[in-house]
Amino acid sequence: MTDSADIRFLLAIEQSGSLAGAARMLGLTPSAVSQRLQQMERRLATRLVERTARKLVFTEEGALLCRRGAELVRQFDALVEDIHLRHGGLVGTLKVNAPLGFGRRHLAPVIADFQRDNPEVDVALTLSDQPLTETADRFDVVVHIGELRSSSLIGHAIAPNSRFVCASPAFVRRFGNPSSPDDLAALPCIVLRENNEDVSLWHFGKGRISRSVRVASKLSCNDGDVIRRWACEGRGVMLRSEWDVADDIRQGALVRLLPTWKSPDANVIALTRDRAGLPRRTRDFMQFLQMRFKPLPPWRV
């Protein structure tokens, strides 16, 4: 017989990718994790995980138990939450994944305020330079900025966000102000590595005219704060989200280049597994998040 605790235990192994990682996540010793897994396999009379010195692979039965079990756990948690709601506020754990810079600057305050208003909810925020990974379905909410490629997750609009080509005033004085996107190919540029995208190919449009430019980058980083600092120091041109550079442009630390050319928008969206059947704490957090960015997001105030 396997109960919800066993399913949660197996999901922890799947999420961490190793028995040692699951031990850290669960606060157990590696030997205790190994013994509990063996006990589950004996009860079910089947192998759930193949363990080798180099990797851990779920068997077909183990993968099925994780896939079907995860949905049962969500339904059970939703049931318990509905019972608690009859006697008070929200309860349970909310897991949120978000990009590094945006998460630090704009999402962390929202999450702290939501938890303050809902003291029985535990909120776990994970910041990553690749929020859309194969483990994204282990989170209740994944905040994403930019185009959403094929995904089984459902997108919810949070805030508008443009992208600007920027450089420091000192850089413009030294290299001149480009008159067309094609001029960027001859300038030193700085790129942000994120979401496994082709980050050195920049796209622009003006009316019915479109341009794609392959820029030369001597500096790159997976942290937006770093490339913004480099740009402010005059080390190159960058293509960056409005939410990150609006203050620098207003204060004169950065200059927007090619203002008549538009890069594709990179709107802020939140992703969930589905629209119907979400736990109440997830639905309420989504509403709380959307309201914090209305009527205008902070970068447009």
PDB file of C-alpha atoms in Angstrom:
ATOM      1  CA  MET A   1       0.000   0.000   0.000  1.00  0.00           C
ATOM      2  CA  THR A   2       1.370   3.454  -0.949  1.00  0.00           C
ATOM      3  CA  ASP A   3      -0.026   6.658   0.600  1.00  0.00           C
ATOM      4  CA  SER A   4       0.341  10.333  -0.249  1.00  0.00           C
ATOM      5  CA  ALA A   5       3.483  10.635   1.873  1.00  0.00           C
ATOM      6  CA  ASP A   6       5.156   7.952  -0.241  1.00  0.00           C
ATOM      7  CA  ILE A   7       4.147   9.741  -3.439  1.00  0.00           C
ATOM      8  CA  ARG A   8       5.541  13.023  -2.119  1.00  0.00           C
ATOM      9  CA  PHE A   9       8.730  11.170  -1.213  1.00  0.00           C
ATOM     10  CA  LEU A  10       9.055   9.788  -4.752  1.00  0.00           C
ATOM     11  CA  LEU A  11       8.327  13.209  -6.262  1.00  0.00           C
ATOM     12  CA  ALA A  12      11.130  14.678  -4.146  1.00  0.00           C
ATOM     13  CA  ILE A  13      13.533  12.156  -5.664  1.00  0.00           C
ATOM     14  CA  GLU A  14      12.314  13.034  -9.156  1.00  0.00           C
ATOM     15  CA  GLN A  15      12.625  16.756  -8.565  1.00  0.00           C
ATOM     16  CA  SER A  16      16.102  16.623  -7.030  1.00  0.00           C
ATOM     17  CA  GLY A  17      17.436  14.097  -9.547  1.00  0.00           C
ATOM     18  CA  SER A  18      19.386  12.070  -6.981  1.00  0.00           C
ATOM     19  CA  LEU A  19      18.970  10.271  -3.674  1.00  0.00           C
ATOM     20  CA  ALA A  20      21.482  12.636  -2.067  1.00  0.00           C
ATOM     21  CA  GLY A  21      19.538  15.649  -3.365  1.00  0.00           C
ATOM     22  CA  ALA A  22      16.274  14.183  -2.070  1.00  0.00           C
ATOM     23  CA  ALA A  23      17.927  13.629   1.321  1.00  0.00           C
ATOM     24  CA  ARG A  24      18.862  17.323   1.501  1.00  0.00           C
ATOM     25  CA  MET A  25      15.378  18.381   0.392  1.00  0.00           C
ATOM     26  CA  LEU A  26      13.646  16.134   2.939  1.00  0.00           C
ATOM     27  CA  GLY A  27      16.097  16.658   5.800  1.00  0.00           C
ATOM     28  CA  LEU A  28      17.029  12.967   5.913  1.00  0.00           C
ATOM     29  CA  THR A  29      20.240  11.007   5.589  1.00  0.00           C
ATOM     30  CA  PRO A  30      21.029   9.405   2.200  1.00  0.00           C
ATOM     31  CA  SER A  31      20.824   5.954   3.799  1.00  0.00           C
ATOM     32  CA  ALA A  32      17.334   6.720   5.168  1.00  0.00           C
ATOM     33  CA  VAL A  33      16.180   7.787   1.701  1.00  0.00           C
ATOM     34  CA  SER A  34      17.618   4.640   0.148  1.00  0.00           C
ATOM     35  CA  GLN A  35      15.973   2.412   2.759  1.00  0.00           C
ATOM     36  CA  ARG A  36      12.581   4.071   2.354  1.00  0.00           C
ATOM     37  CA  LEU A  37      12.762   3.688  -1.424  1.00  0.00           C
ATOM     38  CA  GLN A  38      13.583   0.004  -1.034  1.00  0.00           C
ATOM     39  CA  GLN A  39      10.635  -0.440   1.322  1.00  0.00           C
ATOM     40  CA  MET A  40       8.297   1.154  -1.237  1.00  0.00           C
ATOM     41  CA  GLU A  41       9.602  -1.114  -3.976  1.00  0.00           C
ATOM     42  CA  ARG A  42       9.093  -4.196  -1.788  1.00  0.00           C
ATOM     43  CA  ARG A  43       5.508  -3.189  -0.961  1.00  0.00           C
ATOM     44  CA  LEU A  44       4.719  -2.612  -4.631  1.00  0.00           C
ATOM     45  CA  ALA A  45       6.735  -5.633  -5.764  1.00  0.00           C
ATOM     46  CA  THR A  46       8.307  -3.599  -8.553  1.00  0.00           C
ATOM     47  CA  ARG A  47      11.413  -1.573  -9.241  1.00  0.00           C
ATOM     48  CA  LEU A  48      10.717   2.162  -9.261  1.00  0.00           C
ATOM     49  CA  VAL A  49      14.184   3.641  -9.763  1.00  0.00           C
ATOM     50  CA  GLU A  50      17.291   2.247 -11.415  1.00  0.00           C
ATOM     51  CA  ARG A  51      20.353   3.408  -9.479  1.00  0.00           C
ATOM     52  CA  THR A  52      23.846   3.433 -10.939  1.00  0.00           C
ATOM     53  CA  ALA A  53      27.055   5.148  -9.877  1.00  0.00           C
ATOM     54  CA  ARG A  54      26.495   7.942 -12.417  1.00  0.00           C
ATOM     55  CA  LYS A  55      22.782   8.518 -12.715  1.00  0.00           C
ATOM     56  CA  LEU A  56      19.307   7.780 -11.452  1.00  0.00           C
ATOM     57  CA  VAL A  57      16.588   6.719 -13.918  1.00  0.00           C
ATOM     58  CA  PHE A  58      12.933   6.059 -13.153  1.00  0.00           C
ATOM     59  CA  THR A  59      11.478   2.845 -14.472  1.00  0.00           C
ATOM     60  CA  GLU A  60       8.249   2.934 -16.454  1.00  0.00           C
ATOM     61  CA  GLU A  61       6.347   2.064 -13.277  1.00  0.00           C
ATOM     62  CA  GLY A  62       8.165   4.718 -11.257  1.00  0.00           C
ATOM     63  CA  ALA A  63       7.496   7.385 -13.879  1.00  0.00           C
ATOM     64  CA  LEU A  64       3.803   6.388 -13.973  1.00  0.00           C
ATOM     65  CA  LEU A  65       3.547   6.621 -10.201  1.00  0.00           C
ATOM     66  CA  CYS A  66       5.111  10.100 -10.267  1.00  0.00           C
ATOM     67  CA  ARG A  67       2.912  11.330 -13.115  1.00  0.00           C
ATOM     68  CA  ARG A  68      -0.403  10.014 -11.793  1.00  0.00           C
ATOM     69  CA  GLY A  69       0.586  10.491  -8.167  1.00  0.00           C
ATOM     70  CA  ALA A  70       1.425  14.164  -8.637  1.00  0.00           C
ATOM     71  CA  GLU A  71      -2.130  14.839  -9.786  1.00  0.00           C
ATOM     72  CA  LEU A  72      -3.572  12.885  -6.842  1.00  0.00           C
ATOM     73  CA  VAL A  73      -1.413  14.875  -4.420  1.00  0.00           C
ATOM     74  CA  ARG A  74      -2.627  18.144  -5.951  1.00  0.00           C
ATOM     75  CA  GLN A  75      -6.241  17.020  -5.629  1.00  0.00           C
ATOM     76  CA  PHE A  76      -5.692  15.951  -2.032  1.00  0.00           C
ATOM     77  CA  ASP A  77      -4.040  19.270  -1.154  1.00  0.00           C
ATOM     78  CA  ALA A  78      -6.888  21.162  -2.811  1.00  0.00           C
ATOM     79  CA  LEU A  79      -9.403  19.163  -0.777  1.00  0.00           C
ATOM     80  CA  VAL A  80      -7.592  19.891   2.493  1.00  0.00           C
ATOM     81  CA  GLU A  81      -7.341  23.560   1.535  1.00  0.00           C
ATOM     82  CA  ASP A  82     -11.081  23.766   0.832  1.00  0.00           C
ATOM     83  CA  ILE A  83     -11.781  22.315   4.284  1.00  0.00           C
ATOM     84  CA  HIS A  84      -9.477  24.853   5.950  1.00  0.00           C
ATOM     85  CA  LEU A  85     -11.061  27.684   3.981  1.00  0.00           C
ATOM     86  CA  ARG A  86     -14.362  26.947   5.675  1.00  0.00           C
ATOM     87  CA  HIS A  87     -12.740  27.923   8.973  1.00  0.00           C
ATOM     88  CA  GLY A  88     -10.320  30.690   8.017  1.00  0.00           C
ATOM     89  CA  GLY A  89      -7.799  31.879   5.454  1.00  0.00           C
ATOM     90  CA  LEU A  90      -5.509  30.266   2.937  1.00  0.00           C
ATOM     91  CA  VAL A  91      -3.168  27.428   3.890  1.00  0.00           C
ATOM     92  CA  GLY A  92      -0.510  25.280   2.247  1.00  0.00           C
ATOM     93  CA  THR A  93       2.658  25.830   0.229  1.00  0.00           C
ATOM     94  CA  LEU A  94       3.012  27.970  -2.887  1.00  0.00           C
ATOM     95  CA  LYS A  95       6.061  27.340  -5.086  1.00  0.00           C
ATOM     96  CA  VAL A  96       7.043  30.146  -7.468  1.00  0.00           C
ATOM     97  CA  ASN A  97       9.828  30.227 -10.071  1.00  0.00           C
ATOM     98  CA  ALA A  98      10.981  33.476 -11.694  1.00  0.00           C
ATOM     99  CA  PRO A  99      13.887  35.089 -13.597  1.00  0.00           C
ATOM    100  CA  LEU A 100      16.799  36.314 -11.487  1.00  0.00           C
ATOM    101  CA  GLY A 101      16.660  40.095 -11.923  1.00  0.00           C
ATOM    102  CA  PHE A 102      12.916  40.531 -12.238  1.00  0.00           C
ATOM    103  CA  GLY A 103      12.371  38.207  -9.305  1.00  0.00           C
ATOM    104  CA  ARG A 104      14.728  40.156  -7.072  1.00  0.00           C
ATOM    105  CA  ARG A 105      13.459  43.609  -7.960  1.00  0.00           C
ATOM    106  CA  HIS A 106       9.754  43.248  -8.635  1.00  0.00           C
ATOM    107  CA  LEU A 107       8.491  39.835  -7.544  1.00  0.00           C
ATOM    108  CA  ALA A 108      10.134  39.377  -4.140  1.00  0.00           C
ATOM    109  CA  PRO A 109       8.258  42.356  -2.587  1.00  0.00           C
ATOM    110  CA  VAL A 110       4.943  41.069  -3.966  1.00  0.00           C
ATOM    111  CA  ILE A 111       5.529  37.605  -2.530  1.00  0.00           C
ATOM    112  CA  ALA A 112       6.530  38.985   0.869  1.00  0.00           C
ATOM    113  CA  ASP A 113       3.350  41.079   1.023  1.00  0.00           C
ATOM    114  CA  PHE A 114       1.166  38.158  -0.073  1.00  0.00           C
ATOM    115  CA  GLN A 115       2.637  35.940   2.638  1.00  0.00           C
ATOM    116  CA  ARG A 116       2.160  38.701   5.226  1.00  0.00           C
ATOM    117  CA  ASP A 117      -1.525  38.884   4.290  1.00  0.00           C
ATOM    118  CA  ASN A 118      -1.835  35.085   4.333  1.00  0.00           C
ATOM    119  CA  PRO A 119       0.303  33.931   7.276  1.00  0.00           C
ATOM    120  CA  GLU A 120      -0.678  30.258   6.983  1.00  0.00           C
ATOM    121  CA  VAL A 121       0.729  30.040   3.437  1.00  0.00           C
ATOM    122  CA  ASP A 122       4.392  29.082   3.009  1.00  0.00           C
ATOM    123  CA  VAL A 123       5.821  30.648  -0.160  1.00  0.00           C
ATOM    124  CA  ALA A 124       8.988  29.208  -1.724  1.00  0.00           C
ATOM    125  CA  LEU A 125      10.511  31.495  -4.374  1.00  0.00           C
ATOM    126  CA  THR A 126      13.168  30.073  -6.692  1.00  0.00           C
ATOM    127  CA  LEU A 127      15.110  32.449  -8.942  1.00  0.00           C
ATOM    128  CA  SER A 128      16.711  31.087 -12.097  1.00  0.00           C
ATOM    129  CA  ASP A 129      18.218  32.243 -15.381  1.00  0.00           C
ATOM    130  CA  GLN A 130      16.168  29.476 -17.051  1.00  0.00           C
ATOM    131  CA  PRO A 131      12.699  29.419 -15.454  1.00  0.00           C
ATOM    132  CA  LEU A 132      11.273  27.376 -18.327  1.00  0.00           C
ATOM    133  CA  THR A 133      13.024  24.093 -17.697  1.00  0.00           C
ATOM    134  CA  GLU A 134      11.881  20.506 -17.574  1.00  0.00           C
ATOM    135  CA  THR A 135      11.188  20.953 -13.840  1.00  0.00           C
ATOM    136  CA  ALA A 136       8.821  23.889 -14.413  1.00  0.00           C
ATOM    137  CA  ASP A 137       5.822  21.645 -13.753  1.00  0.00           C
ATOM    138  CA  ARG A 138       7.070  21.233 -10.174  1.00  0.00           C
ATOM    139  CA  PHE A 139       6.116  24.847  -9.477  1.00  0.00           C
ATOM    140  CA  ASP A 140       2.663  26.274  -8.893  1.00  0.00           C
ATOM    141  CA  VAL A 141       3.515  29.508 -10.743  1.00  0.00           C
ATOM    142  CA  VAL A 142       6.334  30.208 -13.214  1.00  0.00           C
ATOM    143  CA  VAL A 143       6.911  33.877 -14.077  1.00  0.00           C
ATOM    144  CA  HIS A 144       8.218  34.308 -17.618  1.00  0.00           C
ATOM    145  CA  ILE A 145       9.264  37.352 -19.631  1.00  0.00           C
ATOM    146  CA  GLY A 146       9.058  37.325 -23.415  1.00  0.00           C
ATOM    147  CA  GLU A 147       7.710  35.014 -26.071  1.00  0.00           C
ATOM    148  CA  LEU A 148       6.326  31.717 -24.836  1.00  0.00           C
ATOM    149  CA  ARG A 149       7.318  28.833 -27.026  1.00  0.00           C
ATOM    150  CA  SER A 150       5.363  25.600 -27.156  1.00  0.00           C
ATOM    151  CA  SER A 151       4.413  24.625 -23.625  1.00  0.00           C
ATOM    152  CA  SER A 152       1.731  22.704 -21.800  1.00  0.00           C
ATOM    153  CA  LEU A 153       1.544  25.525 -19.245  1.00  0.00           C
ATOM    154  CA  ILE A 154      -1.200  28.166 -19.347  1.00  0.00           C
ATOM    155  CA  GLY A 155      -0.179  31.833 -19.615  1.00  0.00           C
ATOM    156  CA  HIS A 156      -1.776  34.661 -17.605  1.00  0.00           C
ATOM    157  CA  ALA A 157      -0.990  38.292 -18.508  1.00  0.00           C
ATOM    158  CA  ILE A 158       0.761  40.219 -15.733  1.00  0.00           C
ATOM    159  CA  ALA A 159       2.282  43.386 -17.214  1.00  0.00           C
ATOM    160  CA  PRO A 160       3.343  44.959 -20.536  1.00  0.00           C
ATOM    161  CA  ASN A 161       7.084  45.217 -21.143  1.00  0.00           C
ATOM    162  CA  SER A 162       8.975  46.556 -24.147  1.00  0.00           C
ATOM    163  CA  ARG A 163      12.635  46.053 -24.995  1.00  0.00           C
ATOM    164  CA  PHE A 164      15.041  48.914 -25.687  1.00  0.00           C
ATOM    165  CA  VAL A 165      18.464  49.178 -27.275  1.00  0.00           C
ATOM    166  CA  CYS A 166      20.598  51.193 -24.844  1.00  0.00           C
ATOM    167  CA  ALA A 167      24.097  52.482 -24.249  1.00  0.00           C
ATOM    168  CA  SER A 168      25.730  54.996 -21.929  1.00  0.00           C
ATOM    169  CA  PRO A 169      26.124  58.658 -22.954  1.00  0.00           C
ATOM    170  CA  ALA A 170      29.920  58.180 -22.910  1.00  0.00           C
ATOM    171  CA  PHE A 171      29.608  55.242 -25.321  1.00  0.00           C
ATOM    172  CA  VAL A 172      27.468  57.313 -27.701  1.00  0.00           C
ATOM    173  CA  ARG A 173      29.988  60.144 -27.633  1.00  0.00           C
ATOM    174  CA  ARG A 174      32.766  57.711 -28.483  1.00  0.00           C
ATOM    175  CA  PHE A 175      31.069  55.558 -31.129  1.00  0.00           C
ATOM    176  CA  GLY A 176      28.246  57.770 -32.376  1.00  0.00           C
ATOM    177  CA  ASN A 177      24.500  57.210 -32.434  1.00  0.00           C
ATOM    178  CA  PRO A 178      23.436  54.414 -34.828  1.00  0.00           C
ATOM    179  CA  SER A 179      20.920  55.461 -37.456  1.00  0.00           C
ATOM    180  CA  SER A 180      19.671  51.969 -38.339  1.00  0.00           C
ATOM    181  CA  PRO A 181      19.769  48.477 -36.816  1.00  0.00           C
ATOM    182  CA  ASP A 182      22.399  47.479 -39.391  1.00  0.00           C
ATOM    183  CA  ASP A 183      24.866  49.858 -37.698  1.00  0.00           C
ATOM    184  CA  LEU A 184      24.807  47.678 -34.568  1.00  0.00           C
ATOM    185  CA  ALA A 185      26.805  44.958 -36.332  1.00  0.00           C
ATOM    186  CA  ALA A 186      29.864  47.234 -36.223  1.00  0.00           C
ATOM    187  CA  LEU A 187      29.503  48.183 -32.540  1.00  0.00           C
ATOM    188  CA  PRO A 188      30.606  46.260 -29.425  1.00  0.00           C
ATOM    189  CA  CYS A 189      27.503  44.759 -27.855  1.00  0.00           C
ATOM    190  CA  ILE A 190      26.633  43.011 -24.599  1.00  0.00           C
ATOM    191  CA  VAL A 191      24.206  40.080 -24.517  1.00  0.00           C
ATOM    192  CA  LEU A 192      22.173  38.367 -21.840  1.00  0.00           C
ATOM    193  CA  ARG A 193      22.174  34.577 -21.952  1.00  0.00           C
ATOM    194  CA  GLU A 194      18.779  33.208 -20.946  1.00  0.00           C
ATOM    195  CA  ASN A 195      16.268  30.474 -21.822  1.00  0.00           C
ATOM    196  CA  ASN A 196      18.681  28.907 -24.366  1.00  0.00           C
ATOM    197  CA  GLU A 197      17.768  31.628 -26.875  1.00  0.00           C
ATOM    198  CA  ASP A 198      19.851  32.903 -29.812  1.00  0.00           C
ATOM    199  CA  VAL A 199      20.773  36.013 -27.849  1.00  0.00           C
ATOM    200  CA  SER A 200      23.107  37.649 -30.386  1.00  0.00           C
ATOM    201  CA  LEU A 201      20.453  37.847 -33.142  1.00  0.00           C
ATOM    202  CA  TRP A 202      18.445  41.036 -32.554  1.00  0.00           C
ATOM    203  CA  HIS A 203      15.156  41.707 -34.353  1.00  0.00           C
ATOM    204  CA  PHE A 204      13.609  45.096 -35.180  1.00  0.00           C
ATOM    205  CA  GLY A 205      10.592  46.469 -36.967  1.00  0.00           C
ATOM    206  CA  LYS A 206       9.383  49.847 -38.232  1.00  0.00           C
ATOM    207  CA  GLY A 207       6.031  49.824 -39.953  1.00  0.00           C
ATOM    208  CA  ARG A 208       6.220  47.068 -42.541  1.00  0.00           C
ATOM    209  CA  ILE A 209      10.020  47.010 -42.537  1.00  0.00           C
ATOM    210  CA  SER A 210      11.831  44.373 -40.474  1.00  0.00           C
ATOM    211  CA  ARG A 211      15.513  43.882 -39.759  1.00  0.00           C
ATOM    212  CA  SER A 212      17.483  41.123 -38.034  1.00  0.00           C
ATOM    213  CA  VAL A 213      21.053  41.892 -37.008  1.00  0.00           C
ATOM    214  CA  ARG A 214      23.737  39.534 -35.757  1.00  0.00           C
ATOM    215  CA  VAL A 215      25.691  41.551 -33.188  1.00  0.00           C
ATOM    216  CA  ALA A 216      29.269  40.975 -32.102  1.00  0.00           C
ATOM    217  CA  SER A 217      29.514  40.361 -28.377  1.00  0.00           C
ATOM    218  CA  LYS A 218      32.708  40.372 -26.374  1.00  0.00           C
ATOM    219  CA  LEU A 219      30.807  40.434 -23.079  1.00  0.00           C
ATOM    220  CA  SER A 220      27.906  38.183 -22.063  1.00  0.00           C
ATOM    221  CA  CYS A 221      26.359  37.046 -18.817  1.00  0.00           C
ATOM    222  CA  ASN A 222      23.329  35.153 -17.527  1.00  0.00           C
ATOM    223  CA  ASP A 223      22.586  37.926 -14.980  1.00  0.00           C
ATOM    224  CA  GLY A 224      20.785  41.004 -16.297  1.00  0.00           C
ATOM    225  CA  ASP A 225      22.105  43.220 -13.493  1.00  0.00           C
ATOM    226  CA  VAL A 226      25.652  42.537 -14.672  1.00  0.00           C
ATOM    227  CA  ILE A 227      25.060  43.465 -18.297  1.00  0.00           C
ATOM    228  CA  ARG A 228      23.140  46.573 -17.239  1.00  0.00           C
ATOM    229  CA  ARG A 229      26.124  47.677 -15.134  1.00  0.00           C
ATOM    230  CA  TRP A 230      28.484  47.018 -18.038  1.00  0.00           C
ATOM    231  CA  ALA A 231      26.297  49.113 -20.334  1.00  0.00           C
ATOM    232  CA  CYS A 232      26.156  51.967 -17.806  1.00  0.00           C
ATOM    233  CA  GLU A 233      29.955  51.818 -17.641  1.00  0.00           C
ATOM    234  CA  GLY A 234      30.142  52.365 -21.409  1.00  0.00           C
ATOM    235  CA  ARG A 235      31.336  48.879 -22.313  1.00  0.00           C
ATOM    236  CA  GLY A 236      28.812  48.235 -25.076  1.00  0.00           C
ATOM    237  CA  VAL A 237      25.277  48.338 -26.468  1.00  0.00           C
ATOM    238  CA  MET A 238      22.644  46.103 -24.949  1.00  0.00           C
ATOM    239  CA  LEU A 239      19.092  45.055 -25.779  1.00  0.00           C
ATOM    240  CA  ARG A 240      17.249  44.943 -22.497  1.00  0.00           C
ATOM    241  CA  SER A 241      13.777  44.867 -21.005  1.00  0.00           C
ATOM    242  CA  GLU A 242      12.037  48.129 -20.213  1.00  0.00           C
ATOM    243  CA  TRP A 243      11.469  47.025 -16.606  1.00  0.00           C
ATOM    244  CA  ASP A 244      15.238  46.880 -16.074  1.00  0.00           C
ATOM    245  CA  VAL A 245      16.412  50.078 -17.809  1.00  0.00           C
ATOM    246  CA  ALA A 246      13.549  52.582 -17.446  1.00  0.00           C
ATOM    247  CA  ASP A 247      15.031  54.165 -14.301  1.00  0.00           C
ATOM    248  CA  ASP A 248      18.520  54.410 -15.849  1.00  0.00           C
ATOM    249  CA  ILE A 249      17.099  56.107 -18.937  1.00  0.00           C
ATOM    250  CA  ARG A 250      15.136  58.610 -16.819  1.00  0.00           C
ATOM    251  CA  GLN A 251      18.235  59.357 -14.727  1.00  0.00           C
ATOM    252  CA  GLY A 252      20.512  59.722 -17.768  1.00  0.00           C
ATOM    253  CA  ALA A 253      22.760  56.750 -17.000  1.00  0.00           C
ATOM    254  CA  LEU A 254      21.621  55.138 -20.254  1.00  0.00           C
ATOM    255  CA  VAL A 255      20.452  56.511 -23.603  1.00  0.00           C
ATOM    256  CA  ARG A 256      17.850  54.746 -25.706  1.00  0.00           C
ATOM    257  CA  LEU A 257      19.134  54.108 -29.227  1.00  0.00           C
ATOM    258  CA  LEU A 258      17.069  53.643 -32.399  1.00  0.00           C
ATOM    259  CA  PRO A 259      13.825  54.879 -30.763  1.00  0.00           C
ATOM    260  CA  THR A 260      11.914  54.725 -34.077  1.00  0.00           C
ATOM    261  CA  TRP A 261      12.680  50.996 -34.391  1.00  0.00           C
ATOM    262  CA  LYS A 262      10.762  48.548 -32.221  1.00  0.00           C
ATOM    263  CA  SER A 263      12.049  45.265 -30.844  1.00  0.00           C
ATOM    264  CA  PRO A 264       9.548  42.483 -30.104  1.00  0.00           C
ATOM    265  CA  ASP A 265       7.798  43.029 -26.790  1.00  0.00           C
ATOM    266  CA  ALA A 266       8.747  40.852 -23.846  1.00  0.00           C
ATOM    267  CA  ASN A 267       5.589  41.006 -21.766  1.00  0.00           C
ATOM    268  CA  VAL A 268       5.498  39.557 -18.257  1.00  0.00           C
ATOM    269  CA  ILE A 269       3.294  36.486 -17.928  1.00  0.00           C
ATOM    270  CA  ALA A 270       2.655  33.930 -15.211  1.00  0.00           C
ATOM    271  CA  LEU A 271       2.329  30.265 -16.091  1.00  0.00           C
ATOM    272  CA  THR A 272       0.258  27.647 -14.306  1.00  0.00           C
ATOM    273  CA  ARG A 273      -0.514  24.029 -15.049  1.00  0.00           C
ATOM    274  CA  ASP A 274      -4.160  24.721 -15.890  1.00  0.00           C
ATOM    275  CA  ARG A 275      -6.896  27.297 -15.453  1.00  0.00           C
ATOM    276  CA  ALA A 276      -9.482  25.156 -13.725  1.00  0.00           C
ATOM    277  CA  GLY A 277      -8.824  23.188 -10.579  1.00  0.00           C
ATOM    278  CA  LEU A 278      -6.024  25.399  -9.243  1.00  0.00           C
ATOM    279  CA  PRO A 279      -5.752  25.541  -5.451  1.00  0.00           C
ATOM    280  CA  ARG A 280      -7.332  28.618  -3.935  1.00  0.00           C
ATOM    281  CA  ARG A 281      -3.946  29.929  -2.735  1.00  0.00           C
ATOM    282  CA  THR A 282      -2.637  29.817  -6.321  1.00  0.00           C
ATOM    283  CA  ARG A 283      -5.701  31.589  -7.722  1.00  0.00           C
ATOM    284  CA  ASP A 284      -5.565  34.263  -5.037  1.00  0.00           C
ATOM    285  CA  PHE A 285      -1.844  34.789  -5.562  1.00  0.00           C
ATOM    286  CA  MET A 286      -2.370  35.204  -9.305  1.00  0.00           C
ATOM    287  CA  GLN A 287      -5.000  37.889  -8.667  1.00  0.00           C
ATOM    288  CA  PHE A 288      -2.757  39.568  -6.094  1.00  0.00           C
ATOM    289  CA  LEU A 289       0.143  39.566  -8.566  1.00  0.00           C
ATOM    290  CA  GLN A 290      -1.928  40.986 -11.416  1.00  0.00           C
ATOM    291  CA  MET A 291      -3.351  43.771  -9.263  1.00  0.00           C
ATOM    292  CA  ARG A 292       0.124  44.861  -8.113  1.00  0.00           C
ATOM    293  CA  PHE A 293       1.020  45.726 -11.719  1.00  0.00           C
ATOM    294  CA  LYS A 294      -2.176  47.673 -12.510  1.00  0.00           C
ATOM    295  CA  PRO A 295      -3.080  50.158 -13.864  1.00  0.00           C
ATOM    296  CA  LEU A 296       0.568  50.660 -14.853  1.00  0.00           C
ATOM    297  CA  PRO A 297       3.635  48.617 -13.924  1.00  0.00           C
ATOM    298  CA  PRO A 298       6.245  50.460 -11.831  1.00  0.00           C
ATOM    299  CA  TRP A 299       8.575  50.936 -14.807  1.00  0.00           C
ATOM    300  CA  ARG A 300       5.909  53.043 -16.549  1.00  0.00           C
ATOM    301  CA  VAL A 301       4.792  55.152 -13.607  1.00  0.00           C
TER     302      VAL A 301
END
